[in-house]
Amino acid sequence: MTSLSKESLRVSEIFYSLQGEARDSGLPTVFVRLTGCPLRCTYCDSEYAFYGGERMALQQILERVQSHPAHHICVTGGEPLAQPNCLPLLQALCDEDYSVTLETSGAMPVGGVDSRVSRVVDLKTPASGEQHRNRMENLQVLTRHDQVKFVICNREDYGWAKFTLDQYRLSERVGEVLFSPSYKQLEGRQLAEWILEDGLPVRLQLQLHKILWGDIPGV
């Protein structure tokens, strides 16, 4: 029996849709959403993934992914790195020549993630209620292949994100810095105006999947 047959993960859902966020926005993508998260952000849109799910061998996950016609794979959560077997899953997906992104809160160490994976690290802002969980040391291992995201709820969050952008020279360190308005808390137009006013070297991110289908799971 191979290690992929022995090792397993608890999976909330696997589905095929358009990527709604980050650098690959708009591309057909298979999403592997793992169960569990140690954080409780005020604006979380995937609370249903905190519990439950189905225990699946890594080989089963690969087979489910391969049943969909997509080259891009996104491993997300919850917090996917809360399950140690997320790392061999990421490696196996890369070995199958998929283009792989990992959506992580940044509250877990990211240094062990396969270098072929684009790590999308979500730095938690003050209004998230989980700012204290940020592992800022993660930023030291990120490269131009990676991305950093800020979900911004209000002007205070924007000011904090702007300061952090400058303090860690993020636009020079990573490939994309994403400023995203928190859904139904901050208008995208307002955030766009702040970015333009300050001339920030960031990308405004609107959640494409919510614009197309609304705030529902599995799309």
Coordinates of N, CA, C and O in Angstrom, one line a residue, residues 32-136:
V32 N -10.1 22.1 -2.9 CA -10.1 21.1 -1.9 C -10.1 21.8 -0.5 O -9.1 22.4 -0.1
R33 N -11.3 21.8 0.1 CA -11.5 22.5 1.3 C -11.4 21.5 2.5 O -12.2 20.6 2.6
L34 N -10.3 21.7 3.3 CA -10.1 20.8 4.5 C -10.9 21.3 5.7 O -11.1 22.5 5.8
T35 N -11.2 20.4 6.5 CA -12.0 20.7 7.7 C -11.1 21.2 8.9 O -9.9 20.7 9.0
G36 N -11.6 22.1 9.6 CA -10.9 22.5 10.9 C -10.2 23.9 10.7 O -9.6 24.2 9.7
C37 N -10.3 24.7 11.8 CA -9.6 25.9 11.9 C -9.4 26.4 13.3 O -10.4 26.4 14.1
P38 N -8.2 26.8 13.8 CA -8.1 27.2 15.1 C -8.4 28.7 15.3 O -8.5 29.2 16.5
L39 N -8.8 29.4 14.2 CA -9.1 30.8 14.3 C -10.6 31.0 14.3 O -11.3 30.1 13.8
R40 N -11.1 32.1 14.8 CA -12.5 32.5 14.7 C -12.6 34.0 14.3 O -13.0 34.8 15.1
C41 N -12.3 34.2 13.0 CA -12.4 35.6 12.5 C -13.8 36.1 12.5 O -14.8 35.3 12.2
T42 N -14.0 37.4 12.7 CA -15.4 37.9 12.8 C -16.1 37.8 11.5 O -17.4 37.8 11.5
Y43 N -15.4 37.8 10.4 CA -16.1 37.8 9.1 C -16.0 36.5 8.3 O -16.2 36.4 7.1
C44 N -15.7 35.4 9.0 CA -15.4 34.1 8.4 C -16.6 33.7 7.5 O -17.8 33.8 7.9
D45 N -16.3 33.3 6.2 CA -17.4 32.9 5.3 C -17.4 31.4 5.1 O -18.0 30.9 4.2
S46 N -16.6 30.6 5.9 CA -16.6 29.2 5.8 C -16.7 28.5 7.1 O -16.0 27.5 7.4
E47 N -17.5 29.0 8.0 CA -17.7 28.4 9.3 C -18.1 26.9 9.2 O -17.8 26.1 10.1
Y48 N -18.8 26.6 8.2 CA -19.3 25.2 8.0 C -18.2 24.2 7.9 O -18.4 23.0 8.1
A49 N -16.9 24.7 7.6 CA -15.8 23.8 7.5 C -15.0 23.6 8.8 O -14.0 22.9 8.8
F50 N -15.5 24.2 9.9 CA -14.9 24.1 11.2 C -15.0 22.6 11.7 O -14.1 22.1 12.4
Y51 N -16.1 22.0 11.4 CA -16.3 20.6 11.9 C -16.8 19.7 10.8 O -17.2 20.1 9.7
G52 N -16.9 18.4 11.2 CA -17.5 17.4 10.3 C -16.5 17.1 9.2 O -15.3 16.9 9.3
G53 N -17.1 16.9 8.0 CA -16.3 16.5 6.8 C -16.2 15.0 6.7 O -16.7 14.3 7.5
E54 N -15.4 14.6 5.7 CA -15.2 13.2 5.4 C -13.7 12.8 5.4 O -12.9 13.5 4.9
R55 N -13.4 11.7 6.1 CA -12.0 11.3 6.2 C -11.7 10.6 4.8 O -12.4 9.7 4.4
M56 N -10.7 11.1 4.1 CA -10.3 10.6 2.8 C -8.8 10.4 2.7 O -8.0 11.2 3.2
A57 N -8.4 9.3 2.1 CA -7.0 9.0 1.8 C -6.5 10.0 0.8 O -7.3 10.5 -0.1
L58 N -5.3 10.3 0.8 CA -4.7 11.3 -0.2 C -5.0 10.8 -1.6 O -5.2 11.6 -2.5
Q59 N -4.9 9.5 -1.8 CA -5.1 8.9 -3.1 C -6.6 9.2 -3.6 O -6.8 9.5 -4.7
Q60 N -7.5 9.1 -2.6 CA -8.9 9.4 -3.0 C -9.1 10.8 -3.4 O -9.8 11.1 -4.3
I61 N -8.4 11.7 -2.6 CA -8.5 13.1 -2.9 C -7.9 13.4 -4.3 O -8.6 14.1 -5.1
L62 N -6.8 12.8 -4.7 CA -6.2 13.0 -6.0 C -7.2 12.5 -7.1 O -7.3 13.1 -8.1
E63 N -7.8 11.3 -6.8 CA -8.7 10.8 -7.8 C -9.9 11.7 -8.0 O -10.4 11.9 -9.2
R64 N -10.4 12.3 -7.0 CA -11.5 13.2 -7.1 C -11.1 14.5 -7.8 O -11.9 15.0 -8.7
V65 N -9.9 15.0 -7.5 CA -9.4 16.1 -8.2 C -9.3 15.9 -9.7 O -9.7 16.7 -10.6
Q66 N -8.7 14.7 -10.0 CA -8.5 14.3 -11.4 C -9.8 14.1 -12.2 O -9.7 14.1 -13.5
S67 N -10.9 14.0 -11.6 CA -12.2 13.8 -12.3 C -12.7 15.1 -12.9 O -13.7 15.1 -13.6
H68 N -12.1 16.2 -12.6 CA -12.5 17.5 -13.0 C -11.5 18.1 -14.1 O -10.3 17.8 -14.0
P69 N -12.0 18.8 -15.1 CA -11.1 19.3 -16.2 C -10.4 20.6 -15.8 O -10.7 21.7 -16.4
A70 N -9.6 20.6 -14.8 CA -8.9 21.8 -14.5 C -7.4 21.6 -14.2 O -7.0 20.5 -13.7
H71 N -6.6 22.6 -14.5 CA -5.1 22.5 -14.2 C -4.8 23.2 -12.9 O -3.8 22.9 -12.3
H72 N -5.7 24.1 -12.5 CA -5.4 24.8 -11.3 C -6.1 24.2 -10.1 O -7.3 23.9 -10.2
I73 N -5.4 24.1 -9.0 CA -6.0 23.5 -7.7 C -5.7 24.4 -6.6 O -4.6 25.0 -6.5
C74 N -6.7 24.6 -5.8 CA -6.6 25.5 -4.6 C -7.0 24.7 -3.4 O -8.1 24.1 -3.2
V75 N -6.0 24.6 -2.4 CA -6.2 23.9 -1.2 C -6.5 25.0 -0.1 O -5.7 25.9 0.1
T76 N -7.7 24.8 0.5 CA -8.1 25.9 1.4 C -8.8 25.3 2.6 O -8.7 24.1 2.9
G77 N -9.5 26.1 3.4 CA -10.1 25.6 4.6 C -11.3 26.5 5.0 O -11.9 27.1 4.1
G78 N -11.6 26.6 6.2 CA -10.8 26.4 7.4 C -9.3 26.8 7.3 O -9.0 27.7 6.5
E79 N -8.5 26.2 8.1 CA -7.1 26.4 8.0 C -6.4 25.1 7.6 O -6.3 24.2 8.4
P80 N -6.1 24.9 6.3 CA -5.6 23.6 5.8 C -4.3 23.1 6.5 O -4.2 21.9 6.7
L81 N -3.4 24.0 6.9 CA -2.2 23.6 7.6 C -2.4 23.1 9.0 O -1.5 22.6 9.6
A82 N -3.6 23.2 9.5 CA -3.9 22.7 10.8 C -3.9 21.1 10.8 O -3.7 20.5 11.8
Q83 N -4.0 20.5 9.6 CA -3.8 19.1 9.4 C -2.4 18.8 8.8 O -2.2 19.2 7.7
P84 N -1.6 18.1 9.6 CA -0.2 17.9 9.1 C -0.1 17.3 7.7 O 0.8 17.5 6.9
N85 N -1.1 16.4 7.4 CA -1.0 15.7 6.1 C -1.4 16.6 4.9 O -1.4 16.2 3.7
C86 N -1.7 17.9 5.2 CA -1.8 18.8 4.1 C -0.5 18.9 3.3 O -0.6 19.1 2.1
L87 N 0.6 18.8 4.0 CA 1.9 19.0 3.3 C 2.1 17.9 2.2 O 2.5 18.2 1.1
P88 N 2.0 16.6 2.6 CA 2.1 15.6 1.5 C 1.1 15.7 0.4 O 1.3 15.4 -0.7
L89 N -0.1 16.2 0.7 CA -1.1 16.4 -0.3 C -0.7 17.5 -1.3 O -0.8 17.3 -2.5
L90 N -0.1 18.6 -0.8 CA 0.4 19.6 -1.7 C 1.5 19.1 -2.6 O 1.5 19.4 -3.8
Q91 N 2.4 18.3 -2.0 CA 3.5 17.8 -2.8 C 2.9 16.8 -3.9 O 3.4 16.9 -5.0
A92 N 2.0 16.0 -3.5 CA 1.4 15.1 -4.5 C 0.7 15.8 -5.6 O 0.8 15.4 -6.8
L93 N 0.0 16.8 -5.3 CA -0.6 17.6 -6.4 C 0.4 18.3 -7.3 O 0.2 18.3 -8.5
C94 N 1.5 18.8 -6.8 CA 2.5 19.3 -7.6 C 3.2 18.2 -8.4 O 3.5 18.5 -9.6
D95 N 3.4 17.1 -7.9 CA 4.0 16.0 -8.6 C 3.1 15.6 -9.8 O 3.6 15.0 -10.8
E96 N 1.8 15.8 -9.7 CA 0.9 15.5 -10.8 C 0.9 16.7 -11.8 O 0.0 16.7 -12.7
D97 N 1.7 17.7 -11.6 CA 1.9 18.8 -12.6 C 0.7 19.8 -12.6 O 0.5 20.5 -13.5
Y98 N 0.0 19.8 -11.4 CA -1.0 20.8 -11.3 C -0.4 22.2 -10.8 O 0.7 22.2 -10.2
S99 N -1.0 23.2 -11.2 CA -0.7 24.6 -10.6 C -1.4 24.7 -9.3 O -2.7 24.8 -9.3
V100 N -0.7 24.8 -8.2 CA -1.3 24.7 -6.9 C -1.2 25.9 -6.1 O -0.1 26.5 -6.0
T101 N -2.3 26.4 -5.5 CA -2.2 27.5 -4.5 C -2.7 27.0 -3.2 O -3.6 26.1 -3.1
L102 N -2.2 27.5 -2.1 CA -2.6 27.2 -0.7 C -3.1 28.5 -0.1 O -2.4 29.5 0.0
E103 N -4.4 28.5 0.4 CA -4.9 29.6 1.1 C -4.8 29.3 2.6 O -5.4 28.4 3.1
T104 N -3.9 30.1 3.3 CA -3.7 29.9 4.7 C -3.8 31.2 5.5 O -3.5 32.3 4.9
S105 N -4.2 31.1 6.7 CA -4.4 32.2 7.6 C -3.1 32.9 7.9 O -3.0 34.0 8.4
G106 N -2.0 32.2 7.9 CA -0.7 32.7 8.3 C -0.5 32.5 9.8 O 0.5 33.0 10.4
A107 N -1.4 31.8 10.5 CA -1.3 31.5 11.9 C -0.5 30.2 12.1 O -0.2 29.9 13.2
M108 N -0.2 29.5 11.0 CA 0.6 28.3 11.0 C 1.9 28.5 10.3 O 1.9 29.3 9.3
P109 N 2.9 27.8 10.6 CA 4.2 27.9 9.9 C 4.0 27.5 8.4 O 3.4 26.5 8.1
V110 N 4.6 28.3 7.5 CA 4.4 28.0 6.1 C 5.7 27.5 5.4 O 5.8 27.2 4.3
G111 N 6.8 27.5 6.2 CA 8.1 27.1 5.7 C 8.2 25.7 5.1 O 9.1 25.5 4.2
G112 N 7.4 24.8 5.6 CA 7.5 23.4 5.1 C 6.7 23.1 3.9 O 6.7 22.0 3.3
V113 N 6.0 24.1 3.3 CA 5.1 24.0 2.1 C 6.0 23.8 0.9 O 7.0 24.5 0.8
D114 N 5.7 22.9 0.0 CA 6.4 22.6 -1.2 C 6.7 24.0 -1.9 O 5.7 24.7 -2.1
S115 N 7.9 24.2 -2.4 CA 8.2 25.5 -3.0 C 7.5 25.7 -4.3 O 7.4 26.8 -4.8
R116 N 6.9 24.7 -4.9 CA 6.2 24.8 -6.1 C 4.8 25.4 -5.9 O 4.1 25.8 -6.9
V117 N 4.3 25.4 -4.7 CA 3.0 25.9 -4.3 C 3.1 27.4 -4.1 O 4.0 27.9 -3.5
S118 N 2.1 28.1 -4.6 CA 2.0 29.6 -4.3 C 1.2 29.7 -3.0 O 0.0 29.4 -3.0
R119 N 1.8 30.2 -2.0 CA 1.2 30.4 -0.7 C 0.5 31.7 -0.7 O 1.1 32.8 -0.9
V120 N -0.8 31.7 -0.4 CA -1.6 32.9 -0.3 C -1.8 33.1 1.2 O -2.7 32.5 1.8
V121 N -1.1 34.0 1.8 CA -1.1 34.2 3.3 C -2.0 35.3 3.6 O -1.7 36.5 3.2
D122 N -3.0 35.1 4.4 CA -4.0 36.0 4.8 C -3.6 36.6 6.2 O -3.8 36.0 7.2
L123 N -3.0 37.8 6.2 CA -2.6 38.5 7.4 C -3.9 39.1 8.0 O -4.6 39.8 7.4
K124 N -4.1 38.7 9.3 CA -5.3 39.1 10.0 C -5.3 40.5 10.5 O -4.3 40.9 11.2
T125 N -6.2 41.3 10.1 CA -6.3 42.8 10.5 C -6.9 42.9 11.9 O -7.5 42.0 12.4
P126 N -6.9 44.1 12.5 CA -7.4 44.3 13.8 C -8.9 43.9 13.9 O -9.3 43.3 14.9
A127 N -9.7 44.3 12.9 CA -11.2 44.0 13.0 C -11.5 42.5 12.9 O -12.6 42.1 13.2
S128 N -10.5 41.7 12.4 CA -10.8 40.2 12.3 C -10.9 39.6 13.7 O -11.5 38.5 13.8
G129 N -10.4 40.3 14.7 CA -10.4 39.7 16.1 C -9.3 38.7 16.3 O -9.1 38.1 17.4
E130 N -8.4 38.5 15.2 CA -7.4 37.4 15.3 C -6.0 38.0 14.9 O -5.1 37.2 14.6
Q131 N -5.8 39.3 15.0 CA -4.5 39.9 14.7 C -3.4 39.3 15.4 O -2.3 39.1 14.9
H132 N -3.6 38.9 16.7 CA -2.6 38.4 17.6 C -2.1 37.0 17.1 O -1.1 36.5 17.6
R133 N -2.8 36.4 16.2 CA -2.4 35.0 15.8 C -1.5 35.1 14.6 O -0.9 34.0 14.2
N134 N -1.2 36.3 14.0 CA -0.3 36.4 12.9 C 1.1 35.9 13.3 O 1.7 36.4 14.2
R135 N 1.7 35.0 12.4 CA 3.1 34.7 12.6 C 3.9 35.5 11.6 O 4.1 35.1 10.5
M136 N 4.3 36.7 12.0 CA 5.0 37.6 11.1 C 6.3 37.0 10.6 O 6.8 37.4 9.6

